[in-house]
Coordinates of C-alpha atoms in Angstrom, one line a residue:
X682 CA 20.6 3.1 51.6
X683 CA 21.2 1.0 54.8
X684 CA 24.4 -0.4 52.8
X685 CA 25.4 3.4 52.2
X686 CA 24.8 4.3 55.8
X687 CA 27.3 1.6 56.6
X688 CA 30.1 2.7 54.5
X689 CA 29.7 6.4 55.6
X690 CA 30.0 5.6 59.2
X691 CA 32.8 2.8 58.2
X692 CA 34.6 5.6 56.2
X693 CA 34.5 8.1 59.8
X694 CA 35.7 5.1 61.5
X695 CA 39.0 5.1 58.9
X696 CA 39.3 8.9 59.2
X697 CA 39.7 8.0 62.9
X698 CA 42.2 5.9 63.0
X699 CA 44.6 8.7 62.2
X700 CA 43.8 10.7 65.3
X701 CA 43.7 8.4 68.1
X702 CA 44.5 4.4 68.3
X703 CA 41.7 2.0 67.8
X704 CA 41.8 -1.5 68.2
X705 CA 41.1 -2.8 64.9
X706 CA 42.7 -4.0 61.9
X707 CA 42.7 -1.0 59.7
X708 CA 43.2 -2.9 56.3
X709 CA 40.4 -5.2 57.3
X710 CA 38.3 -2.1 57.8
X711 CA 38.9 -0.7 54.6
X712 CA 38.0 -3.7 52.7
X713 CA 35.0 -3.9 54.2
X714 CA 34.3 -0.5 53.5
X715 CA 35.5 -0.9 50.2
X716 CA 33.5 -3.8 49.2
X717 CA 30.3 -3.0 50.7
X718 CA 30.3 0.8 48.7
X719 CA 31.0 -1.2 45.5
X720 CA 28.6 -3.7 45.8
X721 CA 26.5 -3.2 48.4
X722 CA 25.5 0.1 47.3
X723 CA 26.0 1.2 43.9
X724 CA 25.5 -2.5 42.7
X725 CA 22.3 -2.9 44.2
X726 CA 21.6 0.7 43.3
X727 CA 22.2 0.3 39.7
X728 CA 20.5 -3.0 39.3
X729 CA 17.7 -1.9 40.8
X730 CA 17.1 0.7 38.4
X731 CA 17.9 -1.6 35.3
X732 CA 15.5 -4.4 37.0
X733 CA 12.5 -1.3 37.2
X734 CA 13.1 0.2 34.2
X735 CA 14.3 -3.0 31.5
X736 CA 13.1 -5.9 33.2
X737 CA 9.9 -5.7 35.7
X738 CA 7.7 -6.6 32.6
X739 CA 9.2 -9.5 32.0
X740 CA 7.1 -11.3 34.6
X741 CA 10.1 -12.9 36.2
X742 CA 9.7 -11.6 40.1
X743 CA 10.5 -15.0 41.8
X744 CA 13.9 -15.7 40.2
X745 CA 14.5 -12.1 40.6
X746 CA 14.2 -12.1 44.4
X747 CA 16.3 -15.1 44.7
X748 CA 19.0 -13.4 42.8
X749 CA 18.3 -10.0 45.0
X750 CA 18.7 -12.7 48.3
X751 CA 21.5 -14.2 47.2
X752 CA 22.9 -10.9 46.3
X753 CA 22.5 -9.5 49.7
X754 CA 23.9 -12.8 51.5
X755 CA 27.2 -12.5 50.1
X756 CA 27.3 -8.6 50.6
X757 CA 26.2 -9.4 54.4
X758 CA 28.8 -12.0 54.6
X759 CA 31.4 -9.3 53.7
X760 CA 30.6 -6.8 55.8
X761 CA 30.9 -9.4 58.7
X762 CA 34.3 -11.4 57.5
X763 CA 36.1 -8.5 56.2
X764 CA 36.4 -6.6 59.7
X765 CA 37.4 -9.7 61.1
X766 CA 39.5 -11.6 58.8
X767 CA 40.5 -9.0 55.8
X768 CA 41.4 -11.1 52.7
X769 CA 41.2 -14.9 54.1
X770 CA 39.2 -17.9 54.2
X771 CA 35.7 -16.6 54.8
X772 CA 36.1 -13.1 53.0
X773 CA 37.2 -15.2 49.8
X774 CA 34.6 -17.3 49.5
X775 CA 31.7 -14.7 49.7
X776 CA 33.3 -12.5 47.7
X777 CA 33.6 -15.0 45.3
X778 CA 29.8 -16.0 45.6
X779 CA 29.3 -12.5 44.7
X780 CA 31.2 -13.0 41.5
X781 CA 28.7 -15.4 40.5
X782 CA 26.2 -13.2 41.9
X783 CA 27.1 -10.5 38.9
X784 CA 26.9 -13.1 36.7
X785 CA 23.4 -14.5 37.8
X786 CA 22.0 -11.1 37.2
X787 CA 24.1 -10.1 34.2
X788 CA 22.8 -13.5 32.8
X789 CA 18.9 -12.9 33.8
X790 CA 19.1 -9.3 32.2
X791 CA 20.3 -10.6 28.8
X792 CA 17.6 -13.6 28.8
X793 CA 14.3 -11.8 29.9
X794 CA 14.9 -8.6 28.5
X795 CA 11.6 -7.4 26.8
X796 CA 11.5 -7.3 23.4
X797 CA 10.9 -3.8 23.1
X798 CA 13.4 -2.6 24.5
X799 CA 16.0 -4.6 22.3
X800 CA 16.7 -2.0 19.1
X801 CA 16.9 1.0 22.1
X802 CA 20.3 2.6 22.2
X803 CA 19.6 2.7 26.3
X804 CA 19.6 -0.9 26.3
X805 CA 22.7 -1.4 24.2
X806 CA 24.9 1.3 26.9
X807 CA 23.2 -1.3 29.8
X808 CA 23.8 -4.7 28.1
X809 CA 27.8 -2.7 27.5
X810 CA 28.0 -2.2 30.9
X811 CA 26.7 -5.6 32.2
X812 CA 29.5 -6.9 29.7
X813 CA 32.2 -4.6 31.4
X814 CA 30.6 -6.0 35.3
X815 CA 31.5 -9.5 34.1
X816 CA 35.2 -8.5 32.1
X817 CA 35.8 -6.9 35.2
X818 CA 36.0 -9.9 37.5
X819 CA 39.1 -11.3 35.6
X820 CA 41.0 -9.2 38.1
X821 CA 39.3 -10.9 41.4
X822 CA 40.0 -14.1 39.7
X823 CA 43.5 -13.4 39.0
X824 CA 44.3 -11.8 42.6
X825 CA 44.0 -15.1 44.0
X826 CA 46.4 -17.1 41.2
X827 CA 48.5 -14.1 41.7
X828 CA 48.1 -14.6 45.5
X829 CA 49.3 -18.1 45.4
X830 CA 51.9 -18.0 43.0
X831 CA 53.6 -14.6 43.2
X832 CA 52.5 -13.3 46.7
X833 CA 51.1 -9.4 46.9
X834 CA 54.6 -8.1 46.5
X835 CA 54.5 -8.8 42.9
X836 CA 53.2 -6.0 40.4
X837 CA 50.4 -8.4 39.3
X838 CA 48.9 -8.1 42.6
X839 CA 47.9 -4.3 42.1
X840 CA 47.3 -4.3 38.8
X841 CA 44.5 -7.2 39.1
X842 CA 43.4 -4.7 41.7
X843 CA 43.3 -1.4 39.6
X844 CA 42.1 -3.7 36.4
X845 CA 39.1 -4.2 38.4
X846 CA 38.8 -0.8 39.8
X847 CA 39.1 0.6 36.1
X848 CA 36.3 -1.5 34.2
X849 CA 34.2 -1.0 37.9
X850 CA 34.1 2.7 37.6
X851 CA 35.0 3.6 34.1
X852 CA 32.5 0.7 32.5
X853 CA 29.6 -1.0 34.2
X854 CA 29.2 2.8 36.8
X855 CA 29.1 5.3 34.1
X856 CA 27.9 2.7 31.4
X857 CA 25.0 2.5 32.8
X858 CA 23.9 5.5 34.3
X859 CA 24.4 6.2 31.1
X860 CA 22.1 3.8 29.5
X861 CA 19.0 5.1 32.5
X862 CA 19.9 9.1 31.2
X863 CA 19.2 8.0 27.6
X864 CA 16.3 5.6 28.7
X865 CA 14.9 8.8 30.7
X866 CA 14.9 10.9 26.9
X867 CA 13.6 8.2 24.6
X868 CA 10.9 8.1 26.8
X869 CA 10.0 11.5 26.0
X870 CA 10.3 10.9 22.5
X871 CA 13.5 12.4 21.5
X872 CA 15.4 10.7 18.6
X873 CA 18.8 11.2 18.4
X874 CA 21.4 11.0 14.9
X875 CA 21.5 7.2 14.3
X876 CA 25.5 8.1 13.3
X877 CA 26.1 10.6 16.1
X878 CA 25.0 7.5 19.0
X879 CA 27.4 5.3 17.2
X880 CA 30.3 7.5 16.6
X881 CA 29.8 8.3 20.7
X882 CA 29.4 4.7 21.8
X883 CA 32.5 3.4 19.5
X884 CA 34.4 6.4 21.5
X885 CA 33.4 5.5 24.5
X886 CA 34.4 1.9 24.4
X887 CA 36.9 2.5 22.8
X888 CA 38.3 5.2 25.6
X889 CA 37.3 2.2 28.0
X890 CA 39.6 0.2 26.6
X891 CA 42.5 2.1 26.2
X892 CA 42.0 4.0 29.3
X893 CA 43.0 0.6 31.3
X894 CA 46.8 1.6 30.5
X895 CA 46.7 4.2 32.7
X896 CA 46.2 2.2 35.8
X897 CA 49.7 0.0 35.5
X898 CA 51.9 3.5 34.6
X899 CA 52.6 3.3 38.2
X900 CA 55.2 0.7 37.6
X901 CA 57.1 2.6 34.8
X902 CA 55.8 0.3 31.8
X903 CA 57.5 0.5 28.1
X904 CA 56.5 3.7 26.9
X905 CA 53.6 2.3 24.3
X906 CA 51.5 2.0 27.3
X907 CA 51.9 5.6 28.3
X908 CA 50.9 5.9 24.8
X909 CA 47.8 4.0 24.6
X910 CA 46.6 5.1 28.2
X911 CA 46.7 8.8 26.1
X912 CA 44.7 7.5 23.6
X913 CA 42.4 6.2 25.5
X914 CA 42.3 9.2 27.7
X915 CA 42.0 11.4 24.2
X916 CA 39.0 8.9 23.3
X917 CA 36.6 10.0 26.1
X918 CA 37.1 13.4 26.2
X919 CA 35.9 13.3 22.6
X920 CA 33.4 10.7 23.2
X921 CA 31.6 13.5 26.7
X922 CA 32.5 16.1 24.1
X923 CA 29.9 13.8 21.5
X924 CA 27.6 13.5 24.1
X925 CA 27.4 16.8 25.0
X926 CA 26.9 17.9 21.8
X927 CA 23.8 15.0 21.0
X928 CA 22.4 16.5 24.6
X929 CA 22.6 20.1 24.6
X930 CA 19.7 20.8 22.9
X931 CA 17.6 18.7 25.5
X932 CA 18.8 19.6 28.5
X933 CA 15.9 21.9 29.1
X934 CA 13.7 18.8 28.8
X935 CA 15.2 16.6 31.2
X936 CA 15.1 20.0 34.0
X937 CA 11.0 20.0 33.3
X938 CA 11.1 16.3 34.2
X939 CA 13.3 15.8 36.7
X940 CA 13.0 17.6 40.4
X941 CA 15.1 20.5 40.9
X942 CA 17.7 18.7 43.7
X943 CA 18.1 15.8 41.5
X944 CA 18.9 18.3 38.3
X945 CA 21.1 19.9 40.9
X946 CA 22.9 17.0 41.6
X947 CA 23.4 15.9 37.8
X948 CA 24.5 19.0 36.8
X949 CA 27.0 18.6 39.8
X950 CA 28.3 15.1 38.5
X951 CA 28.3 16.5 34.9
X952 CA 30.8 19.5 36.0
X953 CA 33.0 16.6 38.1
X954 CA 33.2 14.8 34.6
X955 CA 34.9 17.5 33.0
X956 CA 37.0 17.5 35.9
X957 CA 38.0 13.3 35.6
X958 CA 38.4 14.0 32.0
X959 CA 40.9 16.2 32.9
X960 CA 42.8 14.5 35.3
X961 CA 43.3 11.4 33.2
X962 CA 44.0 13.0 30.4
X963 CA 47.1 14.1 31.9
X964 CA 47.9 11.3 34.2
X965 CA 48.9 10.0 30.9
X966 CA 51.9 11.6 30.8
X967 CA 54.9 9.7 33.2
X968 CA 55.5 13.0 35.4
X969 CA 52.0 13.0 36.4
X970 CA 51.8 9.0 36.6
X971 CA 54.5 9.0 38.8
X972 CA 53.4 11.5 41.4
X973 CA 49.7 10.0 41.5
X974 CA 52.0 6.9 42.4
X975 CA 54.3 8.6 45.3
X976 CA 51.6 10.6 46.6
X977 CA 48.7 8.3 47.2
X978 CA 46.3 11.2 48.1
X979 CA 45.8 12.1 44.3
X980 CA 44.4 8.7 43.6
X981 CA 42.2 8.6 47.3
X982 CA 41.5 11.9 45.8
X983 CA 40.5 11.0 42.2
X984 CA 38.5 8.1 43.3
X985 CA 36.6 9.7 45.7
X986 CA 36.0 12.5 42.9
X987 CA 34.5 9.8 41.2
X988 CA 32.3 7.6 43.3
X989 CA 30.8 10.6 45.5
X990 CA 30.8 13.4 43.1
X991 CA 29.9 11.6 39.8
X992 CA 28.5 8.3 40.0
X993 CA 26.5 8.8 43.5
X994 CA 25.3 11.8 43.0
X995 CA 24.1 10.8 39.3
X996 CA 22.6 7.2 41.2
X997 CA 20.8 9.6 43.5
X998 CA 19.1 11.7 40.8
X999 CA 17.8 8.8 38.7
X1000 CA 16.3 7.1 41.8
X1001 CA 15.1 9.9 42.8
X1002 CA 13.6 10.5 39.2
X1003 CA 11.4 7.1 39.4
X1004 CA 10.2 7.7 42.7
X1005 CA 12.7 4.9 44.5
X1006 CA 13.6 7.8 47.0
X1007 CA 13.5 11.1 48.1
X1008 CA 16.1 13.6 48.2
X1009 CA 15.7 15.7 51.5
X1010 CA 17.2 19.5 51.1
X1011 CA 19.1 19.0 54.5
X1012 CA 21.1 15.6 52.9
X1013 CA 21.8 17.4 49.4
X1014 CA 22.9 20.8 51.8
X1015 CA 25.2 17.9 54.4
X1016 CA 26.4 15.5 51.7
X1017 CA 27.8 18.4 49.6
X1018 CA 29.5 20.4 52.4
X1019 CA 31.0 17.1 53.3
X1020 CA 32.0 16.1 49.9
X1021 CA 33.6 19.5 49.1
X1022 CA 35.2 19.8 52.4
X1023 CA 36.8 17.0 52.4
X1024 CA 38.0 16.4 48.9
X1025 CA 39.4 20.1 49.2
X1026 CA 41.7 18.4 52.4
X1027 CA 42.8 15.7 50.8
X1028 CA 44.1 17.2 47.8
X1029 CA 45.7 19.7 49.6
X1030 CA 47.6 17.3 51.2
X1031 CA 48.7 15.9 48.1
X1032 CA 49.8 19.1 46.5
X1033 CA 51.4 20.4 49.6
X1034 CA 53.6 17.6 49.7
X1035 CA 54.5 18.2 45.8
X1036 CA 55.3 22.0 46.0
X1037 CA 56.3 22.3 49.6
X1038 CA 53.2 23.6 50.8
X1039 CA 52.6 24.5 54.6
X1040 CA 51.2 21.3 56.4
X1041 CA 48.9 22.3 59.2
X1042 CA 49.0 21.1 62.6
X1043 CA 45.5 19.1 63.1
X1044 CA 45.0 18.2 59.4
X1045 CA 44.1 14.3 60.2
X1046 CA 41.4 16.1 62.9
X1047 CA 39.4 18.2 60.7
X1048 CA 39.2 15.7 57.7
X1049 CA 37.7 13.0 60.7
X1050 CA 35.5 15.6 62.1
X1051 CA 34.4 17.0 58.6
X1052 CA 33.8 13.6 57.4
X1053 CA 31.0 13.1 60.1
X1054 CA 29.1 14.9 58.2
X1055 CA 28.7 11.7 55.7
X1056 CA 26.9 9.7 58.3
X1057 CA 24.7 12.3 59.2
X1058 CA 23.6 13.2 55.5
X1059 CA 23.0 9.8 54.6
X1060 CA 21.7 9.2 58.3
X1061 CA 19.0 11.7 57.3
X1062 CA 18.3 10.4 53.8
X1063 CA 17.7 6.4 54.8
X1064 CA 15.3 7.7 58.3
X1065 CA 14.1 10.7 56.1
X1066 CA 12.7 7.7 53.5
X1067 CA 12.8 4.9 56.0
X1068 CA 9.3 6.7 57.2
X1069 CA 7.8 7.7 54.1
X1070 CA 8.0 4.0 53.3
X1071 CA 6.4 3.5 56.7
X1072 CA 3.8 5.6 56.7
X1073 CA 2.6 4.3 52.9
X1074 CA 2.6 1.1 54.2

């Protein structure tokens, strides 16, 4: 939570830039920003959920605290180097510390898991998406071949970028938060269609795959890959459309057993799906893939749709379901008028560009001031816990 603090206020700080000069480097900013929501909050959100829930019987606390150490060294050295240096000598190196990091723990996950939890279908979507954290970091690897060789002009540059964006977001994030939603009903005993999980989880890996096409349509590719990114894109909708129908039924279950903010907040990421599904199914097509390309607001946009409105608000719930935090009504009520407000700004700037829209005078002002209101919902959240975990101890 201190991590996600950091990125709010980091995020203001970028807002800012576009309403009154600063004195730093604003690339080196948003790496840093960047890099320390990735990793230093979701990452150590989601492995701290699969380390309580998979692997805190496995007896292993020791090498699991050095992992969890060296985990947070690298992330600290980011969010010092990147302000100062952006991509260079220092920033390199602990980012690709934190490579091996993911590795380490991807590695200790795999080894110690118990033996119960082996034949679970929960544990197969988490061992998946530990499999999509490490396939993902061919495109850190090959940013710095590309760097060397063909300079960050070349198309490679980006697409090493997007390629790790892409398995980030669209594998190990929703991978597993999907493998802790279907940990949460096994434990209440629900069994679910042997055939109907494996027709879903071929679907879904299967729309992970393909999917990946649709991040390199910016540079007008043959037309196969438009045609594959639409599979892929076809792929999930079918595979949410599968696991809506295995869930349906239970959802009643899971509001009993989960606090009403946190259900709140899932069914909020579960409407934001539909909306993603959406949106890539079309971006598909080259009309749409080229003005997601010339208007960089739809993909700031899209993103942000994802990480704030699916995958955080979905982190939130589940921590929140195994008593890792609370959820103060004053964050949810902030962190959705920010989220809601702000989206709503920066995809109007997109569209008004595209159909000739009116473009208001002190836009860049109210997105910086509205986005305050990040910081001060999260502010509330990490105090708001800070002294419960005070006062217990």
């Amino acid at each position: 939570m201190g991590y996600f603090l950091i990125v709010a206020l980091m995020g203001v700080l970028l807002r800012f830039f576009f309403v009154t000069p600063i004195q730093l480097n604003y690339k080196f900013i948003l790496h840093a920003h960047s890099h320390t929501a990735l990793l230093g909050w979701i990452y150590l959100g989601l492995t701290t959920l699969i380390y309580k829930i998979f692997l805190s019987e496995a007896q292993k606390p020791n090498l699991y605290k050095h992992i969890f150490i060296f985990t947070n060294i690298c992330i600290i050295g980011m969010l010092v180097t990147f302000p100062i240096q952006g991509y260079a000598l220092f920033s390199i190196i602990f980012s690709t510390l934190f490579l091996f990091a993911s590795y380490w723990i991807s590695w200790f996950a795999m080894k110690n898991i118990p033996r119960k939890f082996k034949n679970r279908f929960s544990w197969k979507l988490i061992k998946t998406a530990l499999l999509y954290l490490v396939y993902s970091s061919i495109g850190p690897w090959a940013i710095g071949g590309v760097m060397a060789t063909l300079g960050p002009e070349s198309i490679w540059y980006k697409t090493s970028i997007y390629f790790y964006l892409h398995f980030q977001y669209n594998g190990w994030f929703i991978l597993a938060l999907l493998g802790v939603l279907f940990y949460i009903f096994e434990e209440k005993g629900i069994v679910f269609n042997p055939q109907k999980l494996k027709s879903f989880f071929l679907l879904i890996n299967f729309g992970v795959l393909f999917t990946v096409f649709l991040s390199v349509l910016w540079f007008h590719p043959p037309v196969i890959f438009y045609l594959f990114g639409l599979v892929g894109a076809v792929a999930q909708v079918l595979a949410f459309y599968e696991l809506y129908l295995l869930l349906k039924k239970h959802f009643p279950i899971l509001k009993k057993s989960i606090a009403p903010r946190a259900f709140f907040l899932l069914k909020i990421a579960g409407s934001l799906m539909v909306l993603k599904l959406v949106m890539q199914l079309f971006s598909a097509f080259p009309y749409i893939a080229n003005l997601a390309f010339q208007l960089k607001d739809f993909v700031i946009g899209y993103l942000h749709l994802v990480f704030l409105g699916i995958v955080i608000t979905t982190l939130l719930a589940f921590l929140n379901y195994f008593k890792l935090l609370r959820l103060p009504k004053s964050f949810v009520s902030i962190f959705l008028l920010a989220f809601v407000t702000t989206e709503s700004l920066i995809f109007y700037k997109a569209i008004a560009f595209w159909i000739s829209l009116p473009f208001f005078q002190h836009y860049y002002v109210c997105l910086a001031i509205l986005s305050c209101l990040f910081p001060i919902s999260v502010g509330i959240l990490f105090f708001g816990n800070f002294k419960i975990v005070n006062r217990k101890s």
